[in-house]
């Protein structure tokens, strides 16, 4: 049975799940979520797809889960890919996935939304500047960690990489300049050279030109 | 060997880990992190305790991890407490822990810090108002989920509960009023009635009166 992933192109959280599915070789297909017309905020979406009102959501037969980190764990369980080789590596992957959710992707996603997708009259420059300050601290942690390393945990691609990269390949500006972060830049290039890698808008339906 | 937890009283993220340790019955002791004098930002802390520059950090002999969700997973592995009874419950716990990190505790911790611990001249009311709007959406999701349920996942306390409660017992105001959220209020009462439960400032060293 084909795994279904509720997702949309602009969502870096969806991208984390879609990229894990795609690189794992599992059979999957996207189900487009019309976020920009309010689908995730409808009572129907909350009642039948995800009470958290978010994408991505994975459905595999009777199994269903949401949150990119939980979906990635499921992909690892089902495909054997992107987990750790040792118990210690598994804890390290979990802590980087949590750090990403707490400090990196959550802030990057929100800031990119405020700058690129929210009507200009609702954009608050103070909020954007505050978030970008927090993001700079996160880039520093990740860039320092990647010094002398090819991957975030161990010697191959894991869910730690597939989580932290979630918003970093998007073309829309949100204050992240790869050229400023040498180790992050090299790591993103390395990851994008993995067989089967695709950019967010090539992997999932929906992109900003749909609303142009 | 006694487990060490690097923590400080004001940190709800530390509280999540400390509460799991305390309720599990494992032997543990706090190591005070002097966050308000900048300890987590020092090169020494980053080199020897946590490169992410955060608390909590757990050290158990040769094993070390950070991020409250990873520490809770370790407490579950070691004590057999607060995990799911089924594979589905384990995925549900993980997704609520991730949701908490992404949408609830991250925002609550930051907003409480801005309102209560940052010098007044640095407080930006727009940032606070923006965060509180995001938090209200998170309280709605949690309150709706707890309708008709005693616990977030399954029929007992799990790491989902011990994560989501992280900032909700603190006395400092940050825009969360238990009286407005009936189901969250009842759930917090239920959790605080568990044998061994302690409030954050009773469980960990350091509290605002130290700086008064």
XYZ file of C-alpha atoms in Angstrom:
424
model
C 0.000 0.000 0.000
C 1.285 3.466 -0.901
C 2.058 5.729 2.061
C 0.207 9.032 1.906
C 1.787 12.246 3.147
C -0.427 15.266 3.703
C 1.865 18.131 2.785
C 2.415 21.296 0.761
C 5.470 22.675 -0.972
C 6.020 25.773 1.165
C 6.129 23.754 4.405
C 9.643 22.960 5.557
C 8.168 20.681 8.194
C 6.466 18.739 5.410
C 9.718 18.735 3.473
C 11.541 16.980 6.316
C 9.049 14.118 6.132
C 8.843 14.053 2.332
C 12.635 14.023 1.950
C 12.981 11.135 4.416
C 10.315 9.180 2.507
C 11.871 9.943 -0.882
C 15.450 9.108 0.081
C 14.362 5.957 1.924
C 12.978 4.409 -1.241
C 9.579 3.720 0.352
C 6.542 4.002 -1.921
C 4.740 7.256 -1.075
C 2.540 9.936 -2.595
C 1.689 13.469 -1.509
C -1.818 14.601 -0.581
C -1.965 18.352 -1.153
C -2.982 20.434 1.869
C -4.359 23.818 0.857
C -2.790 25.678 3.763
C -2.951 29.103 2.141
C -6.717 28.807 1.752
C -7.061 27.853 5.386
C -7.488 24.075 5.117
C -5.509 23.270 8.280
C -7.652 25.686 10.287
C -10.981 24.070 9.353
C -12.909 21.959 11.879
C -12.983 19.190 9.266
C -9.190 19.033 8.960
C -8.840 19.024 12.741
C -11.477 16.307 13.126
C -10.367 13.997 10.323
C -6.698 14.687 9.527
C -4.846 16.297 12.443
C -6.203 17.790 15.658
C -3.018 19.885 15.890
C -4.063 21.699 12.710
C -0.721 21.113 11.038
C 1.003 19.409 8.122
C 2.689 17.002 7.584
C 0.555 13.974 8.436
C 1.505 10.432 7.392
C -1.108 7.751 6.726
C 0.026 4.182 6.048
C -2.978 1.882 6.058
C -4.306 1.944 9.613
C -1.286 3.811 10.935
C -1.313 7.567 11.203
C 0.999 10.084 12.797
C 1.969 13.730 12.539
C 4.994 15.865 13.369
C 7.947 15.526 11.029
C 10.133 13.961 13.734
C 7.606 11.203 14.437
C 7.131 10.584 10.715
C 10.892 10.333 10.254
C 11.062 7.805 13.112
C 8.375 5.778 11.317
C 10.300 5.916 8.028
C 13.364 4.646 9.893
C 11.396 1.825 11.509
C 9.899 0.788 8.166
C 12.908 1.260 5.859
C 15.877 0.791 8.168
C 17.307 4.083 6.887
C 18.514 7.241 8.682
C 18.629 5.847 12.211
C 21.738 5.576 14.359
C 24.187 2.676 14.383
C 24.366 2.640 18.161
C 22.140 3.484 21.103
C 24.229 6.617 21.691
C 23.739 7.707 18.086
C 19.990 7.218 18.434
C 19.904 9.534 21.448
C 22.026 12.049 19.578
C 19.653 11.960 16.609
C 16.673 12.503 18.910
C 18.307 15.446 20.640
C 19.201 17.159 17.364
C 15.682 16.586 16.025
C 14.291 18.123 19.225
C 16.764 21.001 19.053
C 15.742 21.612 15.453
C 12.057 21.701 16.401
C 12.748 23.961 19.355
C 15.372 26.354 18.052
C 15.872 26.118 14.299
C 12.951 25.016 12.100
C 10.259 26.529 14.306
C 11.923 29.951 14.159
C 12.978 29.679 10.508
C 9.502 28.608 9.377
C 7.781 31.383 11.279
C 10.222 34.068 10.133
C 10.045 32.991 6.499
C 6.253 33.049 6.730
C 6.228 36.554 8.215
C 8.591 37.927 5.584
C 7.292 36.167 2.482
C 3.739 34.947 2.922
C 1.978 37.279 5.346
C 0.333 40.388 3.857
C 2.744 43.278 4.313
C 0.425 45.262 6.566
C 0.564 42.442 9.160
C 4.348 42.162 9.156
C 5.960 43.377 12.316
C 9.642 44.252 11.856
C 10.343 43.909 15.585
C 9.081 40.327 15.618
C 11.133 39.520 12.524
C 14.288 41.077 14.002
C 13.798 39.255 17.300
C 13.347 35.909 15.541
C 16.381 36.517 13.352
C 18.481 37.123 16.448
C 17.370 33.776 17.836
C 18.042 32.118 14.479
C 21.568 33.496 14.301
C 22.317 31.804 17.625
C 20.955 28.538 16.181
C 23.049 28.795 13.002
C 26.111 29.333 15.194
C 25.435 26.141 17.159
C 24.892 24.074 14.014
C 27.853 25.543 12.130
C 30.171 24.938 15.095
C 28.910 21.366 15.426
C 29.579 20.658 11.745
C 33.206 21.811 11.979
C 35.227 18.748 10.980
C 32.092 16.621 10.516
C 30.333 15.487 7.353
C 27.027 14.731 9.055
C 25.356 15.833 12.270
C 25.475 12.386 13.905
C 27.835 9.535 12.984
C 29.225 8.993 9.510
C 26.117 9.030 7.339
C 22.824 10.811 6.709
C 20.410 10.502 9.632
C 17.123 12.065 10.656
C 19.179 14.743 12.419
C 20.313 16.007 9.007
C 16.884 15.536 7.430
C 15.330 17.578 10.238
C 17.787 20.463 10.508
C 17.838 21.066 6.741
C 14.047 21.540 6.633
C 13.942 25.261 5.844
C 17.475 25.816 4.595
C 17.011 24.942 0.902
C 14.120 27.323 0.249
C 14.686 30.226 -2.134
C 12.607 32.781 -0.183
C 14.722 35.101 1.977
C 14.395 34.960 5.747
C 17.824 36.094 6.853
C 19.750 32.869 6.234
C 22.719 33.307 3.900
C 24.592 30.082 3.217
C 27.739 32.024 2.352
C 27.993 33.232 5.968
C 28.046 29.705 7.408
C 30.811 27.686 5.773
C 30.161 24.374 7.482
C 26.375 24.524 7.061
C 26.864 25.433 3.410
C 29.143 22.456 2.733
C 26.798 20.113 4.615
C 23.751 21.305 2.618
C 25.686 20.721 -0.609
C 26.725 17.247 0.575
C 23.135 16.364 1.458
C 21.797 17.665 -1.852
C 24.235 15.360 -3.651
C 22.652 12.246 -2.146
C 20.997 10.049 -4.810
C 17.328 10.943 -5.122
C 17.540 14.296 -3.322
C 15.013 16.866 -4.515
C 14.356 20.461 -3.549
C 11.118 21.212 -1.643
C 9.164 22.512 -4.632
C 10.238 19.541 -6.767
C 9.184 17.066 -4.101
C 5.776 18.358 -3.004
C 2.754 19.972 -4.657
C 2.114 23.682 -4.161
C 4.463 26.628 -4.472
C 4.279 30.420 -4.314
C 3.704 30.797 -8.075
C 0.295 29.128 -7.582
C -0.826 32.290 -5.809
C 0.901 34.799 -8.064
C 25.728 5.798 40.515
C 23.618 8.898 41.037
C 22.354 10.517 37.836
C 23.327 14.195 37.554
C 21.009 16.728 35.948
C 22.412 20.117 35.002
C 19.442 22.401 35.599
C 18.108 25.551 37.236
C 14.767 26.322 38.805
C 13.499 28.898 36.331
C 13.947 26.538 33.365
C 10.772 24.753 32.371
C 12.808 22.623 30.006
C 14.897 21.525 32.988
C 11.712 20.932 34.964
C 10.432 18.448 32.378
C 13.562 16.344 32.865
C 13.715 16.789 36.654
C 10.049 15.867 37.087
C 10.467 12.705 34.998
C 13.507 11.733 37.079
C 11.767 12.487 40.383
C 8.512 10.664 39.575
C 10.396 7.693 38.099
C 12.065 6.926 41.422
C 15.546 6.922 39.881
C 18.374 8.229 42.048
C 19.321 11.710 40.791
C 20.767 15.009 41.934
C 20.738 18.484 40.430
C 23.853 20.345 39.316
C 23.049 24.055 39.418
C 23.556 25.933 36.147
C 24.033 29.653 36.732
C 22.093 30.687 33.632
C 21.376 34.220 34.833
C 25.079 34.923 35.195
C 25.702 33.638 31.690
C 27.065 30.153 32.430
C 25.399 28.487 29.405
C 26.922 31.085 27.094
C 30.524 30.499 28.174
C 32.962 28.646 25.897
C 33.683 26.324 28.826
C 30.035 25.260 29.206
C 29.760 24.703 25.452
C 32.995 22.699 25.356
C 32.454 20.552 28.419
C 28.721 20.398 29.195
C 26.568 21.133 26.140
C 27.563 22.515 22.755
C 23.952 23.692 22.312
C 24.469 26.098 25.231
C 21.355 24.890 27.013
C 20.067 23.193 30.138
C 19.011 20.515 30.982
C 21.851 18.043 30.472
C 21.804 14.538 31.960
C 24.981 12.690 32.894
C 24.765 9.064 34.018
C 28.248 7.595 34.256
C 29.567 7.554 30.689
C 26.192 8.431 29.192
C 25.300 12.025 28.485
C 22.451 13.671 26.619
C 20.607 16.962 26.460
C 17.150 18.163 25.396
C 14.345 17.385 27.812
C 12.653 15.000 25.353
C 15.808 12.899 24.949
C 16.368 12.875 28.722
C 12.770 11.749 29.266
C 13.293 8.934 26.748
C 16.369 7.878 28.734
C 14.415 7.933 32.007
C 11.801 5.713 30.355
C 14.442 3.294 29.063
C 16.089 3.091 32.485
C 13.027 3.061 34.757
C 10.290 1.587 32.561
C 8.063 4.558 33.462
C 6.144 7.081 31.321
C 6.430 5.269 27.992
C 3.516 3.974 25.936
C 1.866 0.579 26.323
C 1.772 0.029 22.561
C 3.758 1.054 19.502
C 0.966 3.472 18.578
C 1.118 5.073 22.020
C 4.879 5.497 21.667
C 4.432 7.368 18.391
C 1.719 9.494 19.992
C 3.997 10.363 22.906
C 6.763 11.343 20.509
C 4.477 13.551 18.461
C 3.146 15.375 21.519
C 6.673 15.862 22.852
C 7.684 17.305 19.471
C 4.569 19.475 19.332
C 5.349 20.752 22.813
C 8.902 21.641 21.810
C 7.740 23.284 18.617
C 4.575 25.085 19.669
C 4.087 25.182 23.423
C 7.150 25.115 25.690
C 9.412 26.977 23.269
C 6.944 29.865 23.038
C 5.939 29.791 26.709
C 9.536 29.765 27.904
C 10.558 32.620 25.659
C 7.506 34.738 26.513
C 7.883 34.179 30.246
C 11.542 35.154 29.953
C 10.723 38.351 28.060
C 8.053 39.395 30.546
C 9.699 38.407 33.812
C 13.446 38.063 33.469
C 14.617 40.458 30.762
C 15.410 44.043 31.851
C 12.357 46.151 31.096
C 14.152 48.364 28.581
C 14.762 45.310 26.348
C 11.160 44.083 26.429
C 9.352 44.487 23.157
C 5.561 44.473 23.572
C 5.016 43.502 19.923
C 7.134 40.374 20.297
C 5.305 39.464 23.497
C 1.888 39.988 21.902
C 2.867 37.963 18.834
C 4.103 35.075 20.972
C 0.988 35.169 23.125
C -1.168 34.861 20.015
C 0.772 31.744 19.032
C 0.485 30.396 22.561
C -3.272 30.858 22.627
C -3.524 28.632 19.548
C -1.415 26.025 21.330
C -3.563 26.129 24.503
C -6.629 25.606 22.309
C -5.136 22.475 20.734
C -4.142 21.007 24.098
C -7.398 21.910 25.838
C -9.459 20.390 23.006
C -7.340 17.228 23.088
C -7.867 16.828 26.845
C -11.657 16.997 26.517
C -12.873 13.666 27.916
C -9.316 12.474 28.591
C -7.377 12.204 31.838
C -3.947 12.094 30.191
C -2.567 13.189 26.830
C -1.799 9.652 25.628
C -3.383 6.435 26.915
C -4.649 5.980 30.452
C -1.685 7.055 32.564
C 1.056 9.655 32.907
C 3.525 9.615 30.014
C 6.323 11.811 28.758
C 3.688 13.658 26.716
C 2.222 14.997 29.968
C 5.640 15.590 31.537
C 6.672 17.604 28.487
C 3.582 19.728 27.904
C 3.325 20.759 31.569
C 6.866 22.160 31.544
C 6.034 25.866 31.894
C 2.451 25.671 33.122
C 3.070 25.372 36.883
C 5.273 28.470 37.198
C 3.967 31.404 39.226
C 5.367 34.130 36.939
C 2.767 35.593 34.567
C 3.176 35.085 30.830
C -0.421 35.199 29.648
C -1.488 31.683 30.673
C -4.487 31.656 32.985
C -5.501 28.153 34.094
C -9.056 29.347 34.767
C -9.547 29.995 31.040
C -8.712 26.427 30.049
C -10.887 23.984 31.942
C -9.398 20.765 30.632
C -5.798 21.913 30.970
C -6.552 23.094 34.497
C -8.028 19.744 35.561
C -5.141 17.860 33.935
C -2.519 20.005 35.719
C -4.297 19.354 39.028
C -4.409 15.622 38.290
C -0.700 15.556 37.463
C 0.216 17.546 40.574
C -1.600 14.947 42.682
C 0.737 12.165 41.541
C 2.842 10.776 44.409
C 6.174 12.600 44.555
C 5.156 15.541 42.374
C 6.946 18.787 43.189
C 6.701 22.287 41.803
C 9.673 23.581 39.767
C 11.188 25.692 42.549
C 10.856 22.820 45.024
C 12.536 20.382 42.665
C 15.531 22.349 41.371
C 18.038 24.854 42.766
C 17.732 28.527 41.825
C 14.711 30.797 41.798
C 13.958 34.476 41.200
C 14.357 35.425 44.867
C 18.086 34.626 44.537
C 18.399 37.744 42.385
C 16.036 39.991 44.335
